[in-house]
């Protein structure tokens, strides 16, 4: 499809989904940058919350736009949380991490809030997932239709507007996903003029994490990885997309197994201590047999983070280091 045809089709899809002006601008901005090979971006860090109070000086909505082209793993700009973040992780009494439900905005103060893409389902808030699926593969993973979103949430919405299937992604059909629990992962799916537009949304709040199994177990990684790639920090940070193959075998298998028993650590203290100030990071992309693609960020200290869930995982040092050492430029 030519670029001008893609623009026309995508614009029609955006208009049909009736997004807010803010979300429409994000999608159009993404189109404008499709041909850009290198997309430098400043590495700043995100609070794992849907709501960021504008009154405390955090970033504007346009930082949430995708920085990679549609064919590559998506990166999301991030904002370093302030001490007044509305959502935080607290350590439980047995070494677990309790991630409370995302707090809904209080509009009585008159403060405008900045938002990330979200869908409300069964009283829980699902946010854009760190697991991706290409449009061509989405139909095969589409499960039961759960309903159609109401594109009525915006930065001024109050708690009473966060009703079932409320969203800020426009009007689109929501489905369960074959092979995954709908309490964890959902798919938005729209077809227009033969083109498919699909995104995944995950529920990683309002849960207690006792070990890596409580998060990674929901991704069903064991025995389902068909290929893997990794990317160094400089490539990731500058949008260079310099991916290298990550060999299957004992190193990767041992790491995936160790993820299940990894110790959870609250994200906020680590972020405040400057974990993101270091460039000692590598990103791995795990392609699963159902064509879903899982992105994990590895930190040289032996830690792993998935998406924006406000928790890091400390992986058994032997398994972590063995995999880390295989990823050399």
PDB file of C-alpha atoms in Angstrom:
ATOM      1  CA  UNK A   1       0.000   0.000   0.000  1.00  0.00           C
ATOM      2  CA  UNK A   2       1.340   3.442  -0.932  1.00  0.00           C
ATOM      3  CA  UNK A   3       1.944   5.994   1.815  1.00  0.00           C
ATOM      4  CA  UNK A   4      -0.911   8.261   0.645  1.00  0.00           C
ATOM      5  CA  UNK A   5      -3.324   5.304   0.603  1.00  0.00           C
ATOM      6  CA  UNK A   6      -2.220   4.289   4.091  1.00  0.00           C
ATOM      7  CA  UNK A   7      -2.797   7.817   5.373  1.00  0.00           C
ATOM      8  CA  UNK A   8      -6.313   7.945   3.913  1.00  0.00           C
ATOM      9  CA  UNK A   9      -7.314   4.526   5.254  1.00  0.00           C
ATOM     10  CA  UNK A  10      -5.839   5.158   8.701  1.00  0.00           C
ATOM     11  CA  UNK A  11      -7.536   8.567   8.914  1.00  0.00           C
ATOM     12  CA  UNK A  12     -10.912   6.973   8.086  1.00  0.00           C
ATOM     13  CA  UNK A  13     -10.380   4.373  10.802  1.00  0.00           C
ATOM     14  CA  UNK A  14      -9.478   7.054  13.317  1.00  0.00           C
ATOM     15  CA  UNK A  15     -12.561   9.093  12.434  1.00  0.00           C
ATOM     16  CA  UNK A  16     -14.860   6.063  12.637  1.00  0.00           C
ATOM     17  CA  UNK A  17     -13.624   5.230  16.140  1.00  0.00           C
ATOM     18  CA  UNK A  18     -14.576   8.730  17.317  1.00  0.00           C
ATOM     19  CA  UNK A  19     -11.523   9.333  19.500  1.00  0.00           C
ATOM     20  CA  UNK A  20     -10.980  12.432  21.561  1.00  0.00           C
ATOM     21  CA  UNK A  21      -9.033  15.181  19.842  1.00  0.00           C
ATOM     22  CA  UNK A  22      -6.053  14.313  22.011  1.00  0.00           C
ATOM     23  CA  UNK A  23      -6.023  10.654  20.928  1.00  0.00           C
ATOM     24  CA  UNK A  24      -6.582  11.591  17.269  1.00  0.00           C
ATOM     25  CA  UNK A  25      -3.547  13.870  17.377  1.00  0.00           C
ATOM     26  CA  UNK A  26      -1.455  11.007  18.766  1.00  0.00           C
ATOM     27  CA  UNK A  27      -2.430   8.724  15.873  1.00  0.00           C
ATOM     28  CA  UNK A  28      -1.878  11.395  13.230  1.00  0.00           C
ATOM     29  CA  UNK A  29       1.509  12.261  14.735  1.00  0.00           C
ATOM     30  CA  UNK A  30       2.424   8.600  14.458  1.00  0.00           C
ATOM     31  CA  UNK A  31       1.523   8.614  10.759  1.00  0.00           C
ATOM     32  CA  UNK A  32       3.624  11.693  10.114  1.00  0.00           C
ATOM     33  CA  UNK A  33       6.670   9.901  11.514  1.00  0.00           C
ATOM     34  CA  UNK A  34       6.286   6.527   9.752  1.00  0.00           C
ATOM     35  CA  UNK A  35       9.099   7.254   7.303  1.00  0.00           C
ATOM     36  CA  UNK A  36      11.557   8.490   9.909  1.00  0.00           C
ATOM     37  CA  UNK A  37      14.261   5.895  10.473  1.00  0.00           C
ATOM     38  CA  UNK A  38      15.850   7.388  13.550  1.00  0.00           C
ATOM     39  CA  UNK A  39      13.707   8.772  16.320  1.00  0.00           C
ATOM     40  CA  UNK A  40      15.833  10.002  19.218  1.00  0.00           C
ATOM     41  CA  UNK A  41      13.912  10.386  22.416  1.00  0.00           C
ATOM     42  CA  UNK A  42      14.807  11.569  25.838  1.00  0.00           C
ATOM     43  CA  UNK A  43      14.683   8.815  28.419  1.00  0.00           C
ATOM     44  CA  UNK A  44      12.439   9.956  31.209  1.00  0.00           C
ATOM     45  CA  UNK A  45      10.396   7.691  33.396  1.00  0.00           C
ATOM     46  CA  UNK A  46       6.752   6.886  33.965  1.00  0.00           C
ATOM     47  CA  UNK A  47       4.695   6.467  37.094  1.00  0.00           C
ATOM     48  CA  UNK A  48       2.583   3.362  36.717  1.00  0.00           C
ATOM     49  CA  UNK A  49      -0.621   5.317  36.900  1.00  0.00           C
ATOM     50  CA  UNK A  50      -3.378   6.222  34.531  1.00  0.00           C
ATOM     51  CA  UNK A  51      -3.741   9.658  36.074  1.00  0.00           C
ATOM     52  CA  UNK A  52      -0.936  12.220  36.179  1.00  0.00           C
ATOM     53  CA  UNK A  53      -1.943  15.485  37.829  1.00  0.00           C
ATOM     54  CA  UNK A  54      -1.078  18.437  35.631  1.00  0.00           C
ATOM     55  CA  UNK A  55      -0.841  20.578  38.734  1.00  0.00           C
ATOM     56  CA  UNK A  56       2.392  18.864  39.842  1.00  0.00           C
ATOM     57  CA  UNK A  57       4.170  19.715  36.626  1.00  0.00           C
ATOM     58  CA  UNK A  58       4.291  16.387  34.818  1.00  0.00           C
ATOM     59  CA  UNK A  59       4.433  15.881  31.090  1.00  0.00           C
ATOM     60  CA  UNK A  60       1.774  16.695  28.522  1.00  0.00           C
ATOM     61  CA  UNK A  61      -0.323  14.052  26.696  1.00  0.00           C
ATOM     62  CA  UNK A  62       1.762  14.022  23.519  1.00  0.00           C
ATOM     63  CA  UNK A  63       4.631  12.217  25.259  1.00  0.00           C
ATOM     64  CA  UNK A  64       2.558   9.045  25.089  1.00  0.00           C
ATOM     65  CA  UNK A  65       2.788   8.710  21.308  1.00  0.00           C
ATOM     66  CA  UNK A  66       4.540   5.677  19.872  1.00  0.00           C
ATOM     67  CA  UNK A  67       8.063   6.343  18.697  1.00  0.00           C
ATOM     68  CA  UNK A  68       8.660   3.309  16.477  1.00  0.00           C
ATOM     69  CA  UNK A  69       7.067   2.357  13.180  1.00  0.00           C
ATOM     70  CA  UNK A  70       4.202  -0.191  13.225  1.00  0.00           C
ATOM     71  CA  UNK A  71       6.433  -3.084  12.199  1.00  0.00           C
ATOM     72  CA  UNK A  72       8.728  -2.859  15.202  1.00  0.00           C
ATOM     73  CA  UNK A  73       8.306  -3.238  18.966  1.00  0.00           C
ATOM     74  CA  UNK A  74       6.711  -0.067  20.292  1.00  0.00           C
ATOM     75  CA  UNK A  75       8.449   2.230  22.743  1.00  0.00           C
ATOM     76  CA  UNK A  76       6.530   4.609  24.961  1.00  0.00           C
ATOM     77  CA  UNK A  77       7.906   7.846  26.343  1.00  0.00           C
ATOM     78  CA  UNK A  78       8.106   7.781  30.103  1.00  0.00           C
ATOM     79  CA  UNK A  79       7.828  10.255  32.962  1.00  0.00           C
ATOM     80  CA  UNK A  80       9.704  10.052  36.236  1.00  0.00           C
ATOM     81  CA  UNK A  81       7.160   9.862  39.069  1.00  0.00           C
ATOM     82  CA  UNK A  82       6.931  12.569  41.679  1.00  0.00           C
ATOM     83  CA  UNK A  83       6.451  11.932  45.383  1.00  0.00           C
ATOM     84  CA  UNK A  84       2.779  12.821  45.021  1.00  0.00           C
ATOM     85  CA  UNK A  85       1.952  10.079  42.504  1.00  0.00           C
ATOM     86  CA  UNK A  86      -1.570   8.779  42.971  1.00  0.00           C
ATOM     87  CA  UNK A  87      -0.638   5.125  42.440  1.00  0.00           C
ATOM     88  CA  UNK A  88       2.269   3.415  44.114  1.00  0.00           C
ATOM     89  CA  UNK A  89       3.376  -0.079  45.147  1.00  0.00           C
ATOM     90  CA  UNK A  90       3.712  -0.997  48.793  1.00  0.00           C
ATOM     91  CA  UNK A  91       5.580  -3.965  50.169  1.00  0.00           C
ATOM     92  CA  UNK A  92       3.371  -6.575  51.782  1.00  0.00           C
ATOM     93  CA  UNK A  93       4.182  -8.303  55.054  1.00  0.00           C
ATOM     94  CA  UNK A  94       5.537 -11.449  53.371  1.00  0.00           C
ATOM     95  CA  UNK A  95       7.796  -9.911  50.738  1.00  0.00           C
ATOM     96  CA  UNK A  96       4.937  -9.483  48.280  1.00  0.00           C
ATOM     97  CA  UNK A  97       4.137  -6.288  46.408  1.00  0.00           C
ATOM     98  CA  UNK A  98       0.602  -4.941  46.608  1.00  0.00           C
ATOM     99  CA  UNK A  99      -0.335  -2.916  43.533  1.00  0.00           C
ATOM    100  CA  UNK A 100      -3.536  -1.024  44.360  1.00  0.00           C
ATOM    101  CA  UNK A 101      -6.238  -0.319  41.829  1.00  0.00           C
ATOM    102  CA  UNK A 102      -5.583   2.744  39.737  1.00  0.00           C
ATOM    103  CA  UNK A 103      -7.133   5.747  41.402  1.00  0.00           C
ATOM    104  CA  UNK A 104      -9.724   7.580  39.387  1.00  0.00           C
ATOM    105  CA  UNK A 105      -9.477  11.353  38.985  1.00  0.00           C
ATOM    106  CA  UNK A 106     -11.070  13.781  41.393  1.00  0.00           C
ATOM    107  CA  UNK A 107     -12.365  16.648  39.277  1.00  0.00           C
ATOM    108  CA  UNK A 108     -13.604  18.720  42.221  1.00  0.00           C
ATOM    109  CA  UNK A 109     -10.240  20.467  42.387  1.00  0.00           C
ATOM    110  CA  UNK A 110     -10.664  21.603  38.773  1.00  0.00           C
ATOM    111  CA  UNK A 111      -7.256  20.186  37.839  1.00  0.00           C
ATOM    112  CA  UNK A 112      -6.899  18.750  34.360  1.00  0.00           C
ATOM    113  CA  UNK A 113      -5.341  15.272  34.158  1.00  0.00           C
ATOM    114  CA  UNK A 114      -3.151  13.669  31.486  1.00  0.00           C
ATOM    115  CA  UNK A 115      -4.059  10.127  30.482  1.00  0.00           C
ATOM    116  CA  UNK A 116      -2.760   7.003  28.833  1.00  0.00           C
ATOM    117  CA  UNK A 117      -4.905   4.714  26.672  1.00  0.00           C
ATOM    118  CA  UNK A 118      -7.342   2.763  28.850  1.00  0.00           C
ATOM    119  CA  UNK A 119     -10.439   0.557  28.842  1.00  0.00           C
ATOM    120  CA  UNK A 120     -12.713  -0.251  31.797  1.00  0.00           C
ATOM    121  CA  UNK A 121     -13.858  -3.887  31.975  1.00  0.00           C
ATOM    122  CA  UNK A 122     -15.587  -5.593  34.921  1.00  0.00           C
ATOM    123  CA  UNK A 123     -14.707  -2.671  37.151  1.00  0.00           C
ATOM    124  CA  UNK A 124     -10.974  -2.858  36.372  1.00  0.00           C
ATOM    125  CA  UNK A 125      -8.839  -0.486  34.323  1.00  0.00           C
ATOM    126  CA  UNK A 126      -6.830  -2.030  31.488  1.00  0.00           C
ATOM    127  CA  UNK A 127      -3.973  -0.005  30.005  1.00  0.00           C
ATOM    128  CA  UNK A 128      -1.933  -0.362  26.818  1.00  0.00           C
ATOM    129  CA  UNK A 129       0.007  -3.618  26.948  1.00  0.00           C
ATOM    130  CA  UNK A 130       3.737  -4.306  26.674  1.00  0.00           C
ATOM    131  CA  UNK A 131       2.739  -7.393  24.685  1.00  0.00           C
ATOM    132  CA  UNK A 132       2.133  -6.647  21.001  1.00  0.00           C
ATOM    133  CA  UNK A 133       0.462  -8.349  18.077  1.00  0.00           C
ATOM    134  CA  UNK A 134       0.772  -7.444  14.398  1.00  0.00           C
ATOM    135  CA  UNK A 135      -2.492  -6.645  12.642  1.00  0.00           C
ATOM    136  CA  UNK A 136      -2.113  -9.596  10.269  1.00  0.00           C
ATOM    137  CA  UNK A 137      -1.992 -12.026  13.208  1.00  0.00           C
ATOM    138  CA  UNK A 138      -4.710 -10.487  15.375  1.00  0.00           C
ATOM    139  CA  UNK A 139      -7.744 -12.332  13.963  1.00  0.00           C
ATOM    140  CA  UNK A 140      -6.295 -15.735  14.875  1.00  0.00           C
ATOM    141  CA  UNK A 141      -5.961 -14.644  18.514  1.00  0.00           C
ATOM    142  CA  UNK A 142      -9.361 -12.975  18.735  1.00  0.00           C
ATOM    143  CA  UNK A 143     -11.652 -14.735  21.198  1.00  0.00           C
ATOM    144  CA  UNK A 144     -15.185 -13.915  22.322  1.00  0.00           C
ATOM    145  CA  UNK A 145     -16.604 -10.459  21.784  1.00  0.00           C
ATOM    146  CA  UNK A 146     -17.046  -8.796  25.172  1.00  0.00           C
ATOM    147  CA  UNK A 147     -18.669  -5.569  24.039  1.00  0.00           C
ATOM    148  CA  UNK A 148     -17.965  -2.234  22.417  1.00  0.00           C
ATOM    149  CA  UNK A 149     -16.152   0.616  24.083  1.00  0.00           C
ATOM    150  CA  UNK A 150     -17.678   3.983  24.775  1.00  0.00           C
ATOM    151  CA  UNK A 151     -15.135   6.592  23.754  1.00  0.00           C
ATOM    152  CA  UNK A 152     -16.269   9.060  26.366  1.00  0.00           C
ATOM    153  CA  UNK A 153     -13.357   9.330  28.807  1.00  0.00           C
ATOM    154  CA  UNK A 154     -11.186  12.428  28.596  1.00  0.00           C
ATOM    155  CA  UNK A 155      -8.882  14.448  30.817  1.00  0.00           C
ATOM    156  CA  UNK A 156     -11.862  16.096  32.547  1.00  0.00           C
ATOM    157  CA  UNK A 157     -13.830  12.901  33.291  1.00  0.00           C
ATOM    158  CA  UNK A 158     -14.804  12.182  36.890  1.00  0.00           C
ATOM    159  CA  UNK A 159     -15.121   8.877  38.734  1.00  0.00           C
ATOM    160  CA  UNK A 160     -18.787   8.478  37.823  1.00  0.00           C
ATOM    161  CA  UNK A 161     -17.882   8.315  34.119  1.00  0.00           C
ATOM    162  CA  UNK A 162     -15.600   5.273  34.490  1.00  0.00           C
ATOM    163  CA  UNK A 163     -18.422   2.830  33.808  1.00  0.00           C
ATOM    164  CA  UNK A 164     -18.295  -0.565  32.090  1.00  0.00           C
ATOM    165  CA  UNK A 165     -16.409  -0.353  28.751  1.00  0.00           C
ATOM    166  CA  UNK A 166     -15.729   3.348  29.163  1.00  0.00           C
ATOM    167  CA  UNK A 167     -12.491   4.260  27.393  1.00  0.00           C
ATOM    168  CA  UNK A 168     -10.444   7.018  25.831  1.00  0.00           C
ATOM    169  CA  UNK A 169      -9.618   5.005  22.681  1.00  0.00           C
ATOM    170  CA  UNK A 170     -12.809   5.773  20.782  1.00  0.00           C
ATOM    171  CA  UNK A 171     -15.542   3.292  19.887  1.00  0.00           C
ATOM    172  CA  UNK A 172     -14.183  -0.144  19.014  1.00  0.00           C
ATOM    173  CA  UNK A 173     -14.999  -3.801  19.691  1.00  0.00           C
ATOM    174  CA  UNK A 174     -13.316  -5.526  22.634  1.00  0.00           C
ATOM    175  CA  UNK A 175     -12.492  -9.237  22.618  1.00  0.00           C
ATOM    176  CA  UNK A 176     -10.963 -11.803  24.903  1.00  0.00           C
ATOM    177  CA  UNK A 177      -7.777 -13.448  23.614  1.00  0.00           C
ATOM    178  CA  UNK A 178      -7.406 -17.133  22.916  1.00  0.00           C
ATOM    179  CA  UNK A 179      -4.984 -18.716  25.361  1.00  0.00           C
ATOM    180  CA  UNK A 180      -5.047 -15.817  27.842  1.00  0.00           C
ATOM    181  CA  UNK A 181      -7.179 -14.938  30.848  1.00  0.00           C
ATOM    182  CA  UNK A 182      -9.498 -11.999  30.159  1.00  0.00           C
ATOM    183  CA  UNK A 183      -8.809 -10.857  33.723  1.00  0.00           C
ATOM    184  CA  UNK A 184      -5.330 -10.009  32.400  1.00  0.00           C
ATOM    185  CA  UNK A 185      -5.385  -9.327  28.649  1.00  0.00           C
ATOM    186  CA  UNK A 186      -7.948  -7.917  26.183  1.00  0.00           C
ATOM    187  CA  UNK A 187      -7.860  -6.990  22.497  1.00  0.00           C
ATOM    188  CA  UNK A 188      -9.439  -4.053  20.701  1.00  0.00           C
ATOM    189  CA  UNK A 189     -10.174  -4.987  17.089  1.00  0.00           C
ATOM    190  CA  UNK A 190     -11.546  -2.991  14.159  1.00  0.00           C
ATOM    191  CA  UNK A 191     -11.684  -3.753  10.428  1.00  0.00           C
ATOM    192  CA  UNK A 192     -12.132  -1.049   7.793  1.00  0.00           C
ATOM    193  CA  UNK A 193     -11.672  -1.308   4.037  1.00  0.00           C
ATOM    194  CA  UNK A 194      -9.834  -4.584   4.456  1.00  0.00           C
ATOM    195  CA  UNK A 195      -7.400  -3.161   7.015  1.00  0.00           C
ATOM    196  CA  UNK A 196      -7.171  -4.453  10.591  1.00  0.00           C
ATOM    197  CA  UNK A 197      -6.464  -2.227  13.596  1.00  0.00           C
ATOM    198  CA  UNK A 198      -5.757  -4.187  16.773  1.00  0.00           C
ATOM    199  CA  UNK A 199      -4.239  -3.280  20.143  1.00  0.00           C
ATOM    200  CA  UNK A 200      -3.792  -5.183  23.399  1.00  0.00           C
ATOM    201  CA  UNK A 201      -4.689  -3.920  26.878  1.00  0.00           C
ATOM    202  CA  UNK A 202      -3.622  -5.472  30.171  1.00  0.00           C
ATOM    203  CA  UNK A 203      -4.751  -5.364  33.774  1.00  0.00           C
ATOM    204  CA  UNK A 204      -1.717  -5.056  36.068  1.00  0.00           C
ATOM    205  CA  UNK A 205      -3.204  -3.075  38.954  1.00  0.00           C
ATOM    206  CA  UNK A 206      -5.332  -4.097  41.907  1.00  0.00           C
ATOM    207  CA  UNK A 207      -3.237  -7.255  42.318  1.00  0.00           C
ATOM    208  CA  UNK A 208      -0.767  -8.760  44.776  1.00  0.00           C
ATOM    209  CA  UNK A 209       2.525  -9.996  43.330  1.00  0.00           C
ATOM    210  CA  UNK A 210       4.209 -12.692  45.408  1.00  0.00           C
ATOM    211  CA  UNK A 211       6.632 -13.843  42.718  1.00  0.00           C
ATOM    212  CA  UNK A 212       7.268 -13.499  39.006  1.00  0.00           C
ATOM    213  CA  UNK A 213       4.663 -16.191  38.361  1.00  0.00           C
ATOM    214  CA  UNK A 214       1.913 -13.718  39.295  1.00  0.00           C
ATOM    215  CA  UNK A 215       2.798 -11.602  36.257  1.00  0.00           C
ATOM    216  CA  UNK A 216       4.977 -13.588  33.848  1.00  0.00           C
ATOM    217  CA  UNK A 217       2.866 -16.688  34.395  1.00  0.00           C
ATOM    218  CA  UNK A 218      -0.069 -14.885  32.781  1.00  0.00           C
ATOM    219  CA  UNK A 219       1.974 -14.483  29.588  1.00  0.00           C
ATOM    220  CA  UNK A 220       2.387 -18.267  29.216  1.00  0.00           C
ATOM    221  CA  UNK A 221       6.027 -17.987  28.148  1.00  0.00           C
ATOM    222  CA  UNK A 222       7.291 -21.475  29.018  1.00  0.00           C
ATOM    223  CA  UNK A 223       7.654 -23.715  25.974  1.00  0.00           C
ATOM    224  CA  UNK A 224       6.029 -21.174  23.622  1.00  0.00           C
ATOM    225  CA  UNK A 225       8.960 -18.997  22.521  1.00  0.00           C
ATOM    226  CA  UNK A 226       9.686 -19.504  18.821  1.00  0.00           C
ATOM    227  CA  UNK A 227      12.355 -16.816  18.431  1.00  0.00           C
ATOM    228  CA  UNK A 228      13.938 -13.982  20.386  1.00  0.00           C
ATOM    229  CA  UNK A 229      15.856 -10.767  19.754  1.00  0.00           C
ATOM    230  CA  UNK A 230      17.662  -8.254  21.909  1.00  0.00           C
ATOM    231  CA  UNK A 231      18.532  -4.577  21.613  1.00  0.00           C
ATOM    232  CA  UNK A 232      21.181  -2.517  23.380  1.00  0.00           C
ATOM    233  CA  UNK A 233      20.402   0.671  25.259  1.00  0.00           C
ATOM    234  CA  UNK A 234      21.847   3.056  22.666  1.00  0.00           C
ATOM    235  CA  UNK A 235      19.779   1.507  19.881  1.00  0.00           C
ATOM    236  CA  UNK A 236      16.601   1.490  21.977  1.00  0.00           C
ATOM    237  CA  UNK A 237      17.121   5.027  23.270  1.00  0.00           C
ATOM    238  CA  UNK A 238      17.726   6.457  19.803  1.00  0.00           C
ATOM    239  CA  UNK A 239      15.152   4.406  17.913  1.00  0.00           C
ATOM    240  CA  UNK A 240      17.819   2.715  15.781  1.00  0.00           C
ATOM    241  CA  UNK A 241      16.068  -0.675  15.833  1.00  0.00           C
ATOM    242  CA  UNK A 242      19.379  -2.528  15.796  1.00  0.00           C
ATOM    243  CA  UNK A 243      18.059  -5.933  16.818  1.00  0.00           C
ATOM    244  CA  UNK A 244      20.288  -8.958  17.206  1.00  0.00           C
ATOM    245  CA  UNK A 245      19.147 -12.581  17.434  1.00  0.00           C
ATOM    246  CA  UNK A 246      18.989 -14.088  20.903  1.00  0.00           C
ATOM    247  CA  UNK A 247      19.836 -17.758  20.672  1.00  0.00           C
ATOM    248  CA  UNK A 248      17.399 -20.306  22.035  1.00  0.00           C
ATOM    249  CA  UNK A 249      18.764 -22.946  24.344  1.00  0.00           C
ATOM    250  CA  UNK A 250      19.753 -23.360  27.975  1.00  0.00           C
ATOM    251  CA  UNK A 251      20.515 -19.690  28.641  1.00  0.00           C
ATOM    252  CA  UNK A 252      17.117 -18.430  27.485  1.00  0.00           C
ATOM    253  CA  UNK A 253      15.203 -21.399  28.887  1.00  0.00           C
ATOM    254  CA  UNK A 254      16.894 -21.023  32.264  1.00  0.00           C
ATOM    255  CA  UNK A 255      16.100 -17.318  32.357  1.00  0.00           C
ATOM    256  CA  UNK A 256      12.417 -17.854  31.504  1.00  0.00           C
ATOM    257  CA  UNK A 257      12.158 -20.517  34.201  1.00  0.00           C
ATOM    258  CA  UNK A 258      13.820 -18.206  36.741  1.00  0.00           C
ATOM    259  CA  UNK A 259      11.302 -15.459  35.954  1.00  0.00           C
ATOM    260  CA  UNK A 260       8.592 -17.536  37.619  1.00  0.00           C
ATOM    261  CA  UNK A 261      10.325 -17.485  41.008  1.00  0.00           C
ATOM    262  CA  UNK A 262      11.807 -13.984  40.706  1.00  0.00           C
ATOM    263  CA  UNK A 263      11.438 -11.761  43.769  1.00  0.00           C
ATOM    264  CA  UNK A 264       9.206  -8.684  43.290  1.00  0.00           C
ATOM    265  CA  UNK A 265      10.543  -5.273  44.316  1.00  0.00           C
ATOM    266  CA  UNK A 266       8.524  -2.059  44.505  1.00  0.00           C
ATOM    267  CA  UNK A 267       9.390   0.218  41.584  1.00  0.00           C
ATOM    268  CA  UNK A 268       9.163   3.596  43.285  1.00  0.00           C
ATOM    269  CA  UNK A 269      12.192   3.282  45.619  1.00  0.00           C
ATOM    270  CA  UNK A 270      14.369   1.957  42.792  1.00  0.00           C
ATOM    271  CA  UNK A 271      13.334   4.790  40.494  1.00  0.00           C
ATOM    272  CA  UNK A 272      13.981   7.353  43.227  1.00  0.00           C
ATOM    273  CA  UNK A 273      17.431   5.820  43.732  1.00  0.00           C
ATOM    274  CA  UNK A 274      18.196   6.422  40.046  1.00  0.00           C
ATOM    275  CA  UNK A 275      17.959   2.993  38.435  1.00  0.00           C
ATOM    276  CA  UNK A 276      17.057   4.670  35.140  1.00  0.00           C
ATOM    277  CA  UNK A 277      20.065   6.975  35.318  1.00  0.00           C
ATOM    278  CA  UNK A 278      22.239   4.051  34.253  1.00  0.00           C
ATOM    279  CA  UNK A 279      22.501   2.947  30.620  1.00  0.00           C
ATOM    280  CA  UNK A 280      23.337  -0.589  31.739  1.00  0.00           C
ATOM    281  CA  UNK A 281      20.170  -1.963  30.177  1.00  0.00           C
ATOM    282  CA  UNK A 282      19.148  -4.371  27.443  1.00  0.00           C
ATOM    283  CA  UNK A 283      15.725  -5.041  25.949  1.00  0.00           C
ATOM    284  CA  UNK A 284      14.637  -8.497  24.832  1.00  0.00           C
ATOM    285  CA  UNK A 285      11.726  -9.337  22.532  1.00  0.00           C
ATOM    286  CA  UNK A 286      10.189 -12.800  22.822  1.00  0.00           C
ATOM    287  CA  UNK A 287       8.133 -14.002  19.854  1.00  0.00           C
ATOM    288  CA  UNK A 288       5.566 -16.577  20.950  1.00  0.00           C
ATOM    289  CA  UNK A 289       4.034 -19.369  18.900  1.00  0.00           C
ATOM    290  CA  UNK A 290       0.729 -17.468  18.688  1.00  0.00           C
ATOM    291  CA  UNK A 291       2.642 -14.480  17.176  1.00  0.00           C
ATOM    292  CA  UNK A 292       2.299 -12.327  20.303  1.00  0.00           C
ATOM    293  CA  UNK A 293       5.529 -10.442  21.085  1.00  0.00           C
ATOM    294  CA  UNK A 294       6.575  -9.816  24.692  1.00  0.00           C
ATOM    295  CA  UNK A 295       9.033  -7.042  25.575  1.00  0.00           C
ATOM    296  CA  UNK A 296      11.140  -7.196  28.747  1.00  0.00           C
ATOM    297  CA  UNK A 297      13.721  -4.696  29.991  1.00  0.00           C
ATOM    298  CA  UNK A 298      16.777  -6.138  31.740  1.00  0.00           C
ATOM    299  CA  UNK A 299      18.898  -4.036  34.099  1.00  0.00           C
ATOM    300  CA  UNK A 300      22.548  -4.810  34.805  1.00  0.00           C
ATOM    301  CA  UNK A 301      21.794  -5.078  38.529  1.00  0.00           C
ATOM    302  CA  UNK A 302      19.999  -8.366  37.828  1.00  0.00           C
ATOM    303  CA  UNK A 303      16.504  -6.891  37.601  1.00  0.00           C
ATOM    304  CA  UNK A 304      13.713  -7.240  35.026  1.00  0.00           C
ATOM    305  CA  UNK A 305      10.709  -5.038  34.346  1.00  0.00           C
ATOM    306  CA  UNK A 306       7.651  -5.738  32.212  1.00  0.00           C
ATOM    307  CA  UNK A 307       5.780  -2.768  30.780  1.00  0.00           C
ATOM    308  CA  UNK A 308       4.663  -0.118  33.241  1.00  0.00           C
ATOM    309  CA  UNK A 309       3.580  -2.357  36.103  1.00  0.00           C
ATOM    310  CA  UNK A 310       5.123  -0.617  39.158  1.00  0.00           C
ATOM    311  CA  UNK A 311       7.262  -3.600  40.099  1.00  0.00           C
ATOM    312  CA  UNK A 312      10.739  -4.886  39.251  1.00  0.00           C
ATOM    313  CA  UNK A 313      11.796  -8.525  39.559  1.00  0.00           C
ATOM    314  CA  UNK A 314      15.073  -9.763  40.988  1.00  0.00           C
ATOM    315  CA  UNK A 315      16.000 -12.858  38.987  1.00  0.00           C
ATOM    316  CA  UNK A 316      18.269 -15.628  40.306  1.00  0.00           C
ATOM    317  CA  UNK A 317      21.758 -14.299  39.600  1.00  0.00           C
ATOM    318  CA  UNK A 318      23.112 -17.332  37.756  1.00  0.00           C
ATOM    319  CA  UNK A 319      20.225 -17.516  35.287  1.00  0.00           C
ATOM    320  CA  UNK A 320      20.213 -13.750  34.769  1.00  0.00           C
ATOM    321  CA  UNK A 321      23.961 -13.410  34.220  1.00  0.00           C
ATOM    322  CA  UNK A 322      24.134 -16.375  31.857  1.00  0.00           C
ATOM    323  CA  UNK A 323      21.584 -14.777  29.540  1.00  0.00           C
ATOM    324  CA  UNK A 324      23.061 -11.286  29.964  1.00  0.00           C
ATOM    325  CA  UNK A 325      26.503 -12.513  28.899  1.00  0.00           C
ATOM    326  CA  UNK A 326      25.133 -13.917  25.632  1.00  0.00           C
ATOM    327  CA  UNK A 327      24.039 -10.435  24.536  1.00  0.00           C
ATOM    328  CA  UNK A 328      27.249  -8.882  23.276  1.00  0.00           C
ATOM    329  CA  UNK A 329      27.480  -6.316  20.439  1.00  0.00           C
TER     330      UNK A 329
END
